Amino acid sequence: MIQFDLLRAGGAEVKGWEDLVRDLELDKIINAVAQKDELVRDVWTRMLLMPETDVESIRYRQEAVRDAIRNRNVIVELYNFTRDVITRTRRATFLVTYDNPEVVVFETAAGMRIMIEAFKDLKGILGRASFSSQAFRGLVDTLMENADDGFIASAKELLSIFDIRNDTMEFSVRLGAQNTLADPTLLVPKKEGGILKKLFNKERAYEFRLDPHDERGAEILGDIRKWVLANIAPTMLNAYESLLRFYTTLSEQLAFFVGAINLHDLFQRLGLPLAYPEFSEGTLSFRDLHCLSLAISLNRRPVPNSLETRNVSAFIITGVNRGGKTTFLKSVGQAILLARAGVFVPASRLVLPSAGAVHTHFQREEERSMSYGKFEEEVIRFRRIVDSLRPGDYVLMNESFSTTNQVEASEVARQVVQALVDSGVTVFYVTFLQDFIYRFIRDNGGRAILLVPERLKDGTRTFRLLQGSVQPGYALEIWDKLVRSGSSGGRSP
C-alpha cells in the first residue's frame, strides 16, 4: 500500500560474520551506536555485515544520513512514535487463533484503528522537518499520496462496523436454488454523501425480522454471520499485517538513522574527524584515519594513519611488535564497513576503489577440541572465505599461515595472495614472513607496497605506518638490549 525504502539495503549477512565481529571489534562500535537499544543494535549489525551493496545505494544512504542529522529531533521523535504505535497495536490485538473468523475480524480491526489514527500524527511529525534527501522526500510523498485525510476518514468509517463494543454489523444473503442461501454480503451502514456508501452500499428490497423466541432462527443467523465474517477475515488479516509491516519497517529503518545520530554525537565528543567516503576505481587513500574501536576503548582520539595509493592491490604490513600494525588493519576494515553502510568514517578523507565486501583471516588460538592442527584450521577457514569472494572484495589477513615453518608458510602465502590479487581482490596482510615479503613485492612491482611502523631517530615508536622497506635496525635493537642486560649482570663480553 505505502511503498518506501530509506536504506536500499537487502540480502542476508555475509558469510563468516562471526569472524568479522571478533577480528574488527565491531561489538564495541555497535554497542556505542546502539546505547542499549536492541533494535538499533540489530539493524546496525545487519547493515555493517550486509554481503552486497553498490556505490549508488551507498550514496543514497549517505544523503539520507546527512538529512537525518540535520533533522535529528524529528528522526528521534519519528522513531519513538512508530515504536509506540507498534506496542499499542500489539497490546490491542489479541490474536490467539486464526481459526475463528470472528476473532480475526474484530481483533485486527482494533489494531488497525490505532494504526490508521496514527497516520495523522505521523504526517504531523514529518511536516515539522525540512527533508531534502531522495529517501526522506520519498517517504513524505508516498504518505501524503496514500494516507491523505480522505483515506483516513474512509478507513475509520469502515472499521467502525467491526467495533466489538458496539456490534451493529449488518449483512445480507440471497435465496438461491432450492431455497439455499447464497452470496453472503457485508452491508455498510448508510451515510448520506459518504464515500463508503457510493462504493459498498447495496439496496435491500426485503427485510426479515426474527422472533425473539426463535432459537433455531437465531442459530441460523449466527451461522450466516460466521459465514460473512469468514469471507472477509482473510482481507482484514492481510490489511492488518500490511499496516503493521509498514510501521515495523519504518521503525527498523529509522533505527539505522538513530544509530547514525548517536555515532555523530560520539565523534563530536571524542574529537574525531568526520568524512563521507568517496569511491574511485583504482584509488585507495585516506587521511587521518582513526581506529574507531580503539577510540571508544581509550575514550579519546588515538594515533591516526594516512595513505595515498593508486592501482595498488596488495598492502603488505610488517615490522616490530606493538608498532600499530593490527590497529591499522582494524581501522581499515572498520572504515570500509562503515562506508558500505552509508555512514561517515573517522577520517579527514577516505577514497575506496570499490564497494566490495570485507573478509578477515586473523590468527586463532589453538582449541583443545580441534581434531587437526592450527595450520589445517587456517587453511579450512580461508577456504570458506574463498568460496564467497568476488572481484572488488577486501581480504584482511593478520599473521595468516604463520603456524608452519618459514619456507612452507612463505610459499603458501605467496600463492594465496597472488591468486587474490589476480582475481581483483584487495589484500591487507600483516606478516613476518620475510621470504614472502621480498619475493612478493619484487614480483608485483607497483601493484604491491610495503608498510612498516614508523620509528623516530631516537627509537621512539609513533604507532603510525609508513610506506617503505623493512627497517633494518629493529632486530639489532633487540640484540643490543639483550647484550646490555647481560653486561649489567656482570658477564664478560
GROMACS .gro file of C-alpha atoms in nm:
model
  493
    1MET     CA    1   0.000   0.000   0.000
    2ILE     CA    2   0.259   0.257   0.111
    3GLN     CA    3   0.587   0.189  -0.066
    4PHE     CA    4   0.912   0.340   0.062
    5ASP     CA    5   1.275   0.246   0.121
    6LEU     CA    6   1.506   0.465   0.326
    7LEU     CA    7   1.805   0.230   0.306
    8ARG     CA    8   1.817   0.037  -0.022
    9ALA     CA    9   1.982  -0.249   0.160
   10GLY     CA   10   1.893  -0.612   0.127
   11GLY     CA   11   2.025  -0.964   0.142
   12ALA     CA   12   2.146  -1.187   0.421
   13GLU     CA   13   2.452  -1.137   0.638
   14VAL     CA   14   2.792  -1.202   0.488
   15LYS     CA   15   2.931  -1.549   0.550
   16GLY     CA   16   3.177  -1.568   0.836
   17TRP     CA   17   3.025  -1.267   1.011
   18GLU     CA   18   3.136  -1.401   1.350
   19ASP     CA   19   3.499  -1.364   1.241
   20LEU     CA   20   3.435  -1.008   1.122
   21VAL     CA   21   3.277  -0.907   1.451
   22ARG     CA   22   3.559  -1.063   1.655
   23ASP     CA   23   3.854  -0.957   1.441
   24LEU     CA   24   3.744  -0.597   1.381
   25GLU     CA   25   3.599  -0.542   1.731
   26LEU     CA   26   3.263  -0.449   1.583
   27ASP     CA   27   3.085  -0.516   1.912
   28LYS     CA   28   3.248  -0.206   2.061
   29ILE     CA   29   3.122   0.009   1.774
   30ILE     CA   30   2.772  -0.142   1.769
   31ASN     CA   31   2.734  -0.108   2.146
   32ALA     CA   32   2.839   0.256   2.132
   33VAL     CA   33   2.594   0.324   1.849
   34ALA     CA   34   2.302   0.128   1.999
   35GLN     CA   35   2.319   0.275   2.350
   36LYS     CA   36   2.135  -0.032   2.485
   37ASP     CA   37   1.860  -0.015   2.220
   38GLU     CA   38   1.826  -0.370   2.088
   39LEU     CA   39   1.655  -0.269   1.764
   40VAL     CA   40   1.932  -0.022   1.680
   41ARG     CA   41   2.186  -0.293   1.764
   42ASP     CA   42   2.019  -0.549   1.535
   43VAL     CA   43   1.977  -0.309   1.244
   44TRP     CA   44   2.335  -0.182   1.264
   45THR     CA   45   2.469  -0.535   1.283
   46ARG     CA   46   2.282  -0.622   0.964
   47MET     CA   47   2.391  -0.304   0.788
   48LEU     CA   48   2.759  -0.347   0.873
   49LEU     CA   49   2.755  -0.713   0.770
   50MET     CA   50   2.546  -0.699   0.453
   51PRO     CA   51   2.718  -0.903   0.181
   52GLU     CA   52   2.621  -0.695  -0.122
   53THR     CA   53   2.577  -0.328  -0.199
   54ASP     CA   54   2.671  -0.082  -0.472
   55VAL     CA   55   2.805   0.270  -0.492
   56GLU     CA   56   2.472   0.427  -0.589
   57SER     CA   57   2.295   0.270  -0.291
   58ILE     CA   58   2.575   0.389  -0.062
   59ARG     CA   59   2.541   0.745  -0.191
   60TYR     CA   60   2.165   0.722  -0.143
   61ARG     CA   61   2.218   0.628   0.223
   62GLN     CA   62   2.487   0.893   0.272
   63GLU     CA   63   2.245   1.163   0.155
   64ALA     CA   64   1.977   1.027   0.389
   65VAL     CA   65   2.220   1.017   0.684
   66ARG     CA   66   2.313   1.381   0.626
   67ASP     CA   67   1.941   1.464   0.614
   68ALA     CA   68   1.872   1.271   0.934
   69ILE     CA   69   2.148   1.451   1.124
   70ARG     CA   70   2.015   1.790   1.008
   71ASN     CA   71   1.665   1.687   1.125
   72ARG     CA   72   1.778   1.483   1.425
   73ASN     CA   73   1.494   1.582   1.659
   74VAL     CA   74   1.230   1.479   1.407
   75ILE     CA   75   1.406   1.149   1.334
   76VAL     CA   76   1.423   1.057   1.703
   77GLU     CA   77   1.059   1.159   1.754
   78LEU     CA   78   0.951   0.955   1.450
   79TYR     CA   79   1.142   0.652   1.577
   80ASN     CA   80   0.988   0.669   1.923
   81PHE     CA   81   0.641   0.733   1.777
   82THR     CA   82   0.648   0.433   1.541
   83ARG     CA   83   0.767   0.204   1.820
   84ASP     CA   84   0.487   0.331   2.043
   85VAL     CA   85   0.229   0.265   1.768
   86ILE     CA   86   0.358  -0.090   1.727
   87THR     CA   87   0.344  -0.151   2.104
   88ARG     CA   88  -0.011  -0.014   2.136
   89THR     CA   89  -0.127  -0.211   1.833
   90ARG     CA   90   0.005  -0.541   1.965
   91ARG     CA   91  -0.148  -0.480   2.305
   92ALA     CA   92  -0.488  -0.407   2.147
   93THR     CA   93  -0.474  -0.710   1.917
   94PHE     CA   94  -0.523  -1.045   2.086
   95LEU     CA   95  -0.496  -1.296   1.803
   96VAL     CA   96  -0.482  -1.623   1.995
   97THR     CA   97  -0.616  -1.818   1.698
   98TYR     CA   98  -0.659  -1.771   1.325
   99ASP     CA   99  -0.929  -2.040   1.301
  100ASN     CA  100  -1.208  -1.824   1.443
  101PRO     CA  101  -1.308  -1.563   1.183
  102GLU     CA  102  -1.489  -1.350   1.440
  103VAL     CA  103  -1.172  -1.321   1.649
  104VAL     CA  104  -0.964  -1.239   1.341
  105VAL     CA  105  -1.201  -0.969   1.215
  106PHE     CA  106  -1.267  -0.789   1.543
  107GLU     CA  107  -0.910  -0.813   1.677
  108THR     CA  108  -0.746  -0.695   1.356
  109ALA     CA  109  -0.998  -0.410   1.337
  110ALA     CA  110  -0.894  -0.300   1.685
  111GLY     CA  111  -0.530  -0.291   1.581
  112MET     CA  112  -0.599  -0.116   1.252
  113ARG     CA  113  -0.794   0.160   1.425
  114ILE     CA  114  -0.480   0.251   1.619
  115MET     CA  115  -0.255   0.241   1.313
  116ILE     CA  116  -0.495   0.437   1.089
  117GLU     CA  117  -0.542   0.703   1.353
  118ALA     CA  118  -0.163   0.727   1.391
  119PHE     CA  119  -0.121   0.835   1.028
  120LYS     CA  120  -0.244   1.183   1.117
  121ASP     CA  121   0.019   1.228   1.389
  122LEU     CA  122   0.287   1.066   1.173
  123LYS     CA  123   0.229   1.320   0.895
  124GLY     CA  124   0.229   1.598   1.151
  125ILE     CA  125   0.576   1.497   1.276
  126LEU     CA  126   0.711   1.470   0.921
  127GLY     CA  127   0.569   1.812   0.844
  128ARG     CA  128   0.799   1.971   1.103
  129ALA     CA  129   1.112   1.860   0.916
  130SER     CA  130   1.282   2.012   0.614
  131PHE     CA  131   1.393   1.697   0.433
  132SER     CA  132   1.593   1.726   0.113
  133SER     CA  133   1.717   1.370   0.051
  134GLN     CA  134   1.559   1.140  -0.202
  135ALA     CA  135   1.493   0.882   0.070
  136PHE     CA  136   1.300   1.100   0.313
  137ARG     CA  137   1.127   1.305   0.043
  138GLY     CA  138   1.003   0.976  -0.100
  139LEU     CA  139   0.863   0.877   0.239
  140VAL     CA  140   0.681   1.209   0.279
  141ASP     CA  141   0.540   1.198  -0.074
  142THR     CA  142   0.408   0.842  -0.051
  143LEU     CA  143   0.241   0.913   0.283
  144MET     CA  144   0.072   1.227   0.154
  145GLU     CA  145  -0.046   1.043  -0.155
  146ASN     CA  146  -0.165   0.717   0.002
  147ALA     CA  147  -0.271   0.825   0.352
  148ASP     CA  148  -0.446   1.154   0.292
  149ASP     CA  149  -0.735   1.279   0.506
  150GLY     CA  150  -0.992   1.118   0.279
  151PHE     CA  151  -0.834   0.776   0.315
  152ILE     CA  152  -0.810   0.808   0.693
  153ALA     CA  153  -1.177   0.912   0.723
  154SER     CA  154  -1.294   0.630   0.498
  155ALA     CA  155  -1.087   0.368   0.678
  156LYS     CA  156  -1.211   0.482   1.020
  157GLU     CA  157  -1.571   0.469   0.895
  158LEU     CA  158  -1.529   0.117   0.763
  159LEU     CA  159  -1.355  -0.007   1.079
  160SER     CA  160  -1.634   0.131   1.298
  161ILE     CA  161  -1.850  -0.156   1.170
  162PHE     CA  162  -1.621  -0.402   1.346
  163ASP     CA  163  -1.620  -0.244   1.691
  164ILE     CA  164  -1.681  -0.532   1.932
  165ARG     CA  165  -1.806  -0.287   2.192
  166ASN     CA  166  -2.091  -0.181   1.964
  167ASP     CA  167  -2.157  -0.476   1.737
  168THR     CA  168  -2.407  -0.345   1.482
  169MET     CA  169  -2.276  -0.538   1.185
  170GLU     CA  170  -2.534  -0.594   0.913
  171PHE     CA  171  -2.522  -0.848   0.635
  172SER     CA  172  -2.740  -0.998   0.365
  173VAL     CA  173  -2.778  -1.329   0.184
  174ARG     CA  174  -2.953  -1.420  -0.137
  175LEU     CA  175  -3.200  -1.701  -0.170
  176GLY     CA  176  -3.058  -1.941  -0.422
  177ALA     CA  177  -3.173  -2.256  -0.598
  178GLN     CA  178  -3.391  -2.488  -0.391
  179ASN     CA  179  -3.413  -2.226  -0.117
  180THR     CA  180  -3.043  -2.246  -0.037
  181LEU     CA  181  -2.859  -1.942   0.091
  182ALA     CA  182  -2.600  -1.778  -0.133
  183ASP     CA  183  -2.381  -1.469  -0.164
  184PRO     CA  184  -2.331  -1.361   0.199
  185THR     CA  185  -2.257  -0.987   0.186
  186LEU     CA  186  -2.141  -0.738   0.448
  187LEU     CA  187  -2.359  -0.426   0.448
  188VAL     CA  188  -2.201  -0.090   0.514
  189PRO     CA  189  -2.429   0.143   0.716
  190LYS     CA  190  -2.588   0.413   0.508
  191LYS     CA  191  -2.443   0.758   0.537
  192GLU     CA  192  -2.569   1.031   0.312
  193GLY     CA  193  -2.289   1.157   0.091
  194GLY     CA  194  -2.037   0.912   0.241
  195ILE     CA  195  -1.763   0.768   0.027
  196LEU     CA  196  -1.829   0.417   0.154
  197LYS     CA  197  -2.196   0.439   0.058
  198LYS     CA  198  -2.100   0.502  -0.301
  199LEU     CA  199  -1.855   0.215  -0.302
  200PHE     CA  200  -2.017  -0.058  -0.096
  201ASN     CA  201  -2.383   0.010  -0.026
  202LYS     CA  202  -2.638  -0.220  -0.185
  203GLU     CA  203  -3.013  -0.164  -0.188
  204ARG     CA  204  -3.221  -0.421   0.003
  205ALA     CA  205  -3.565  -0.497  -0.135
  206TYR     CA  206  -3.697  -0.702   0.159
  207GLU     CA  207  -3.642  -0.717   0.531
  208PHE     CA  208  -3.700  -1.010   0.766
  209ARG     CA  209  -3.729  -0.972   1.142
  210LEU     CA  210  -3.658  -1.271   1.364
  211ASP     CA  211  -3.890  -1.355   1.650
  212PRO     CA  212  -3.700  -1.323   1.982
  213HIS     CA  213  -3.811  -1.675   2.082
  214ASP     CA  214  -3.696  -1.840   1.757
  215GLU     CA  215  -3.383  -2.020   1.879
  216ARG     CA  216  -3.333  -2.217   1.560
  217GLY     CA  217  -3.360  -1.899   1.355
  218ALA     CA  218  -3.106  -1.728   1.578
  219GLU     CA  219  -2.871  -2.022   1.529
  220ILE     CA  220  -2.908  -1.997   1.150
  221LEU     CA  221  -2.842  -1.624   1.159
  222GLY     CA  222  -2.537  -1.689   1.373
  223ASP     CA  223  -2.409  -1.934   1.112
  224ILE     CA  224  -2.470  -1.679   0.835
  225ARG     CA  225  -2.284  -1.416   1.038
  226LYS     CA  226  -1.984  -1.650   1.074
  227TRP     CA  227  -2.009  -1.718   0.702
  228VAL     CA  228  -1.989  -1.346   0.626
  229LEU     CA  229  -1.700  -1.298   0.870
  230ALA     CA  230  -1.514  -1.597   0.723
  231ASN     CA  231  -1.529  -1.431   0.382
  232ILE     CA  232  -1.381  -1.103   0.500
  233ALA     CA  233  -1.137  -1.238   0.764
  234PRO     CA  234  -0.851  -1.301   0.515
  235THR     CA  235  -0.886  -0.949   0.377
  236MET     CA  236  -0.890  -0.798   0.725
  237LEU     CA  237  -0.586  -1.001   0.833
  238ASN     CA  238  -0.395  -0.904   0.519
  239ALA     CA  239  -0.478  -0.536   0.571
  240TYR     CA  240  -0.373  -0.555   0.937
  241GLU     CA  241  -0.043  -0.726   0.854
  242SER     CA  242   0.029  -0.476   0.575
  243LEU     CA  243  -0.024  -0.181   0.809
  244LEU     CA  244   0.181  -0.341   1.086
  245ARG     CA  245   0.455  -0.421   0.835
  246PHE     CA  246   0.462  -0.055   0.730
  247TYR     CA  247   0.517   0.065   1.087
  248THR     CA  248   0.763  -0.215   1.165
  249THR     CA  249   0.970  -0.150   0.854
  250LEU     CA  250   0.966   0.226   0.916
  251SER     CA  251   1.076   0.172   1.276
  252GLU     CA  252   1.360  -0.060   1.171
  253GLN     CA  253   1.488   0.176   0.903
  254LEU     CA  254   1.464   0.475   1.135
  255ALA     CA  255   1.670   0.277   1.388
  256PHE     CA  256   1.962   0.296   1.146
  257PHE     CA  257   1.945   0.675   1.139
  258VAL     CA  258   1.906   0.696   1.517
  259GLY     CA  259   2.230   0.496   1.539
  260ALA     CA  260   2.396   0.733   1.291
  261ILE     CA  261   2.292   1.028   1.510
  262ASN     CA  262   2.439   0.852   1.814
  263LEU     CA  263   2.761   0.788   1.622
  264HIS     CA  264   2.778   1.152   1.517
  265ASP     CA  265   2.749   1.256   1.882
  266LEU     CA  266   3.028   1.011   1.971
  267PHE     CA  267   3.258   1.159   1.706
  268GLN     CA  268   3.198   1.507   1.841
  269ARG     CA  269   3.260   1.401   2.200
  270LEU     CA  270   3.589   1.227   2.113
  271GLY     CA  271   3.700   1.499   1.875
  272LEU     CA  272   3.724   1.259   1.580
  273PRO     CA  273   3.734   1.391   1.223
  274LEU     CA  274   3.437   1.303   1.007
  275ALA     CA  275   3.423   1.227   0.635
  276TYR     CA  276   3.174   1.064   0.399
  277PRO     CA  277   3.371   0.815   0.188
  278GLU     CA  278   3.414   0.858  -0.185
  279PHE     CA  279   3.462   0.587  -0.447
  280SER     CA  280   3.707   0.595  -0.736
  281GLU     CA  281   3.820   0.286  -0.924
  282GLY     CA  282   4.186   0.208  -0.862
  283THR     CA  283   4.224   0.456  -0.575
  284LEU     CA  284   4.268   0.368  -0.210
  285SER     CA  285   4.365   0.662   0.004
  286PHE     CA  286   4.281   0.814   0.339
  287ARG     CA  287   4.397   1.095   0.560
  288ASP     CA  288   4.395   1.089   0.941
  289LEU     CA  289   4.213   0.756   0.960
  290HIS     CA  290   4.147   0.652   1.322
  291CYS     CA  291   4.068   0.310   1.465
  292LEU     CA  292   3.714   0.364   1.596
  293SER     CA  293   3.709   0.069   1.837
  294LEU     CA  294   4.035   0.189   1.993
  295ALA     CA  295   3.897   0.542   2.026
  296ILE     CA  296   3.595   0.401   2.209
  297SER     CA  297   3.817   0.193   2.440
  298LEU     CA  298   4.053   0.482   2.515
  299ASN     CA  299   3.771   0.741   2.526
  300ARG     CA  300   3.994   0.974   2.323
  301ARG     CA  301   4.150   1.012   1.981
  302PRO     CA  302   4.416   0.750   1.904
  303VAL     CA  303   4.706   0.798   1.663
  304PRO     CA  304   4.576   0.823   1.304
  305ASN     CA  305   4.725   0.696   0.977
  306SER     CA  306   4.734   0.838   0.627
  307LEU     CA  307   4.793   0.666   0.293
  308GLU     CA  308   4.782   0.768  -0.075
  309THR     CA  309   4.789   0.492  -0.338
  310ARG     CA  310   4.676   0.432  -0.692
  311ASN     CA  311   4.631   0.091  -0.860
  312VAL     CA  312   4.768  -0.095  -0.558
  313SER     CA  313   4.603  -0.428  -0.476
  314ALA     CA  314   4.827  -0.569  -0.201
  315PHE     CA  315   4.932  -0.388   0.116
  316ILE     CA  316   5.197  -0.595   0.297
  317ILE     CA  317   5.249  -0.484   0.657
  318THR     CA  318   5.544  -0.593   0.868
  319GLY     CA  319   5.774  -0.471   1.140
  320VAL     CA  320   5.825  -0.464   1.515
  321ASN     CA  321   5.555  -0.591   1.751
  322ARG     CA  322   5.331  -0.333   1.917
  323GLY     CA  323   5.402  -0.090   1.637
  324GLY     CA  324   5.039  -0.035   1.539
  325LYS     CA  325   5.005  -0.296   1.263
  326THR     CA  326   4.692  -0.476   1.390
  327THR     CA  327   4.532  -0.146   1.490
  328PHE     CA  328   4.594  -0.020   1.136
  329LEU     CA  329   4.434  -0.334   0.995
  330LYS     CA  330   4.127  -0.292   1.217
  331SER     CA  331   4.093   0.076   1.128
  332VAL     CA  332   4.087  -0.008   0.756
  333GLY     CA  333   3.832  -0.287   0.798
  334GLN     CA  334   3.606  -0.077   1.019
  335ALA     CA  335   3.622   0.217   0.776
  336ILE     CA  336   3.527   0.001   0.478
  337LEU     CA  337   3.229  -0.147   0.665
  338LEU     CA  338   3.110   0.197   0.777
  339ALA     CA  339   3.150   0.322   0.420
  340ARG     CA  340   2.945   0.035   0.279
  341ALA     CA  341   2.669   0.103   0.535
  342GLY     CA  342   2.649   0.459   0.405
  343VAL     CA  343   2.773   0.649   0.709
  344PHE     CA  344   3.073   0.868   0.782
  345VAL     CA  345   3.412   0.739   0.892
  346PRO     CA  346   3.668   0.868   1.149
  347ALA     CA  347   3.898   1.029   0.894
  348SER     CA  348   3.951   1.361   0.719
  349ARG     CA  349   3.916   1.182   0.385
  350LEU     CA  350   3.862   0.830   0.256
  351VAL     CA  351   3.856   0.709  -0.103
  352LEU     CA  352   3.790   0.342  -0.182
  353PRO     CA  353   3.826   0.157  -0.512
  354SER     CA  354   3.504  -0.044  -0.474
  355ALA     CA  355   3.205  -0.122  -0.256
  356GLY     CA  356   3.310  -0.486  -0.212
  357ALA     CA  357   3.258  -0.698   0.098
  358VAL     CA  358   3.515  -0.734   0.376
  359HIS     CA  359   3.659  -1.070   0.487
  360THR     CA  360   3.905  -1.128   0.771
  361HIS     CA  361   4.151  -1.409   0.837
  362PHE     CA  362   4.322  -1.350   1.171
  363GLN     CA  363   4.539  -1.592   1.363
  364ARG     CA  364   4.343  -1.800   1.616
  365GLU     CA  365   4.445  -1.962   1.941
  366GLU     CA  366   4.454  -2.339   1.920
  367GLU     CA  367   4.149  -2.504   2.074
  368ARG     CA  368   4.163  -2.836   2.257
  369SER     CA  369   3.855  -2.955   2.070
  370MET     CA  370   4.038  -2.934   1.735
  371SER     CA  371   4.089  -3.268   1.563
  372TYR     CA  372   4.356  -3.112   1.340
  373GLY     CA  373   4.647  -2.870   1.376
  374LYS     CA  374   4.647  -2.493   1.364
  375PHE     CA  375   4.778  -2.477   1.008
  376GLU     CA  376   4.500  -2.705   0.884
  377GLU     CA  377   4.248  -2.490   1.073
  378GLU     CA  378   4.382  -2.177   0.899
  379VAL     CA  379   4.350  -2.342   0.558
  380ILE     CA  380   3.993  -2.456   0.627
  381ARG     CA  381   3.888  -2.108   0.741
  382PHE     CA  382   4.049  -1.949   0.438
  383ARG     CA  383   3.873  -2.193   0.208
  384ARG     CA  384   3.538  -2.069   0.341
  385ILE     CA  385   3.641  -1.712   0.257
  386VAL     CA  386   3.747  -1.806  -0.097
  387ASP     CA  387   3.409  -1.968  -0.163
  388SER     CA  388   3.230  -1.633  -0.114
  389LEU     CA  389   3.488  -1.394  -0.266
  390ARG     CA  390   3.406  -1.166  -0.558
  391PRO     CA  391   3.619  -0.918  -0.755
  392GLY     CA  392   3.627  -0.590  -0.567
  393ASP     CA  393   3.617  -0.750  -0.222
  394TYR     CA  394   3.870  -0.687   0.053
  395VAL     CA  395   4.062  -0.953   0.249
  396LEU     CA  396   4.234  -0.856   0.574
  397MET     CA  397   4.490  -1.111   0.694
  398ASN     CA  398   4.672  -1.099   1.026
  399GLU     CA  399   4.971  -1.335   1.051
  400SER     CA  400   4.792  -1.593   0.838
  401PHE     CA  401   4.975  -1.922   0.764
  402SER     CA  402   5.248  -1.848   1.019
  403THR     CA  403   5.180  -2.167   1.215
  404THR     CA  404   5.405  -2.380   0.996
  405ASN     CA  405   5.773  -2.345   0.906
  406GLN     CA  406   5.901  -2.030   0.731
  407VAL     CA  407   5.962  -2.196   0.395
  408GLU     CA  408   5.623  -2.363   0.365
  409ALA     CA  409   5.437  -2.065   0.510
  410SER     CA  410   5.603  -1.821   0.269
  411GLU     CA  411   5.516  -2.033  -0.032
  412VAL     CA  412   5.154  -2.080   0.075
  413ALA     CA  413   5.120  -1.707   0.145
  414ARG     CA  414   5.272  -1.618  -0.192
  415GLN     CA  415   5.035  -1.841  -0.386
  416VAL     CA  416   4.729  -1.732  -0.189
  417VAL     CA  417   4.791  -1.356  -0.201
  418GLN     CA  418   4.894  -1.370  -0.567
  419ALA     CA  419   4.572  -1.553  -0.657
  420LEU     CA  420   4.363  -1.298  -0.464
  421VAL     CA  421   4.531  -1.000  -0.633
  422ASP     CA  422   4.500  -1.159  -0.977
  423SER     CA  423   4.127  -1.211  -0.908
  424GLY     CA  424   4.063  -0.843  -0.842
  425VAL     CA  425   4.063  -0.866  -0.461
  426THR     CA  426   4.237  -0.602  -0.246
  427VAL     CA  427   4.456  -0.757   0.026
  428PHE     CA  428   4.592  -0.616   0.352
  429TYR     CA  429   4.834  -0.863   0.508
  430VAL     CA  430   5.022  -0.834   0.837
  431THR     CA  431   5.306  -1.086   0.829
  432PHE     CA  432   5.659  -1.158   0.947
  433LEU     CA  433   5.734  -1.398   0.660
  434GLN     CA  434   6.041  -1.225   0.520
  435ASP     CA  435   6.089  -1.461   0.224
  436PHE     CA  436   5.733  -1.399   0.115
  437ILE     CA  437   5.761  -1.022   0.163
  438TYR     CA  438   6.069  -0.971  -0.053
  439ARG     CA  439   5.963  -1.210  -0.329
  440PHE     CA  440   5.608  -1.081  -0.349
  441ILE     CA  441   5.699  -0.710  -0.350
  442ARG     CA  442   5.968  -0.777  -0.610
  443ASP     CA  443   5.740  -0.980  -0.839
  444ASN     CA  444   5.439  -0.747  -0.827
  445GLY     CA  445   5.605  -0.412  -0.883
  446GLY     CA  446   5.361  -0.122  -0.836
  447ARG     CA  447   5.067  -0.347  -0.751
  448ALA     CA  448   5.207  -0.419  -0.403
  449ILE     CA  449   5.354  -0.189  -0.141
  450LEU     CA  450   5.516  -0.245   0.195
  451LEU     CA  451   5.401  -0.065   0.510
  452VAL     CA  452   5.615  -0.057   0.824
  453PRO     CA  453   5.578   0.109   1.167
  454GLU     CA  454   5.739   0.450   1.191
  455ARG     CA  455   6.030   0.484   1.430
  456LEU     CA  456   6.198   0.812   1.508
  457LYS     CA  457   6.575   0.856   1.517
  458ASP     CA  458   6.577   0.826   1.894
  459GLY     CA  459   6.392   0.492   1.872
  460THR     CA  460   6.051   0.628   1.968
  461ARG     CA  461   5.760   0.444   1.812
  462THR     CA  462   5.480   0.666   1.682
  463PHE     CA  463   5.231   0.383   1.611
  464ARG     CA  464   5.195   0.515   1.257
  465LEU     CA  465   5.263   0.311   0.946
  466LEU     CA  466   5.471   0.442   0.659
  467GLN     CA  467   5.535   0.318   0.309
  468GLY     CA  468   5.885   0.189   0.267
  469SER     CA  469   6.118  -0.104   0.317
  470VAL     CA  470   6.175  -0.314   0.626
  471GLN     CA  471   6.363  -0.103   0.879
  472PRO     CA  472   6.697  -0.274   0.929
  473GLY     CA  473   6.752  -0.186   1.290
  474TYR     CA  474   6.473  -0.341   1.492
  475ALA     CA  475   6.629  -0.690   1.518
  476LEU     CA  476   6.962  -0.537   1.624
  477GLU     CA  477   6.774  -0.323   1.877
  478ILE     CA  478   6.650  -0.639   2.048
  479TRP     CA  479   7.002  -0.790   2.036
  480ASP     CA  480   7.154  -0.475   2.187
  481LYS     CA  481   6.906  -0.487   2.473
  482LEU     CA  482   6.998  -0.849   2.543
  483VAL     CA  483   7.370  -0.767   2.535
  484ARG     CA  484   7.324  -0.469   2.767
  485SER     CA  485   7.118  -0.683   3.002
  486GLY     CA  486   7.389  -0.946   3.010
  487SER     CA  487   7.661  -0.686   3.069
  488SER     CA  488   7.477  -0.537   3.365
  489GLY     CA  489   7.468  -0.882   3.519
  490GLY     CA  490   7.845  -0.895   3.531
  491ARG     CA  491   7.906  -1.121   3.231
  492SER     CA  492   8.215  -1.089   3.015
  493PRO     CA  493   8.153  -0.961   2.662
   0.00000   0.00000   0.00000
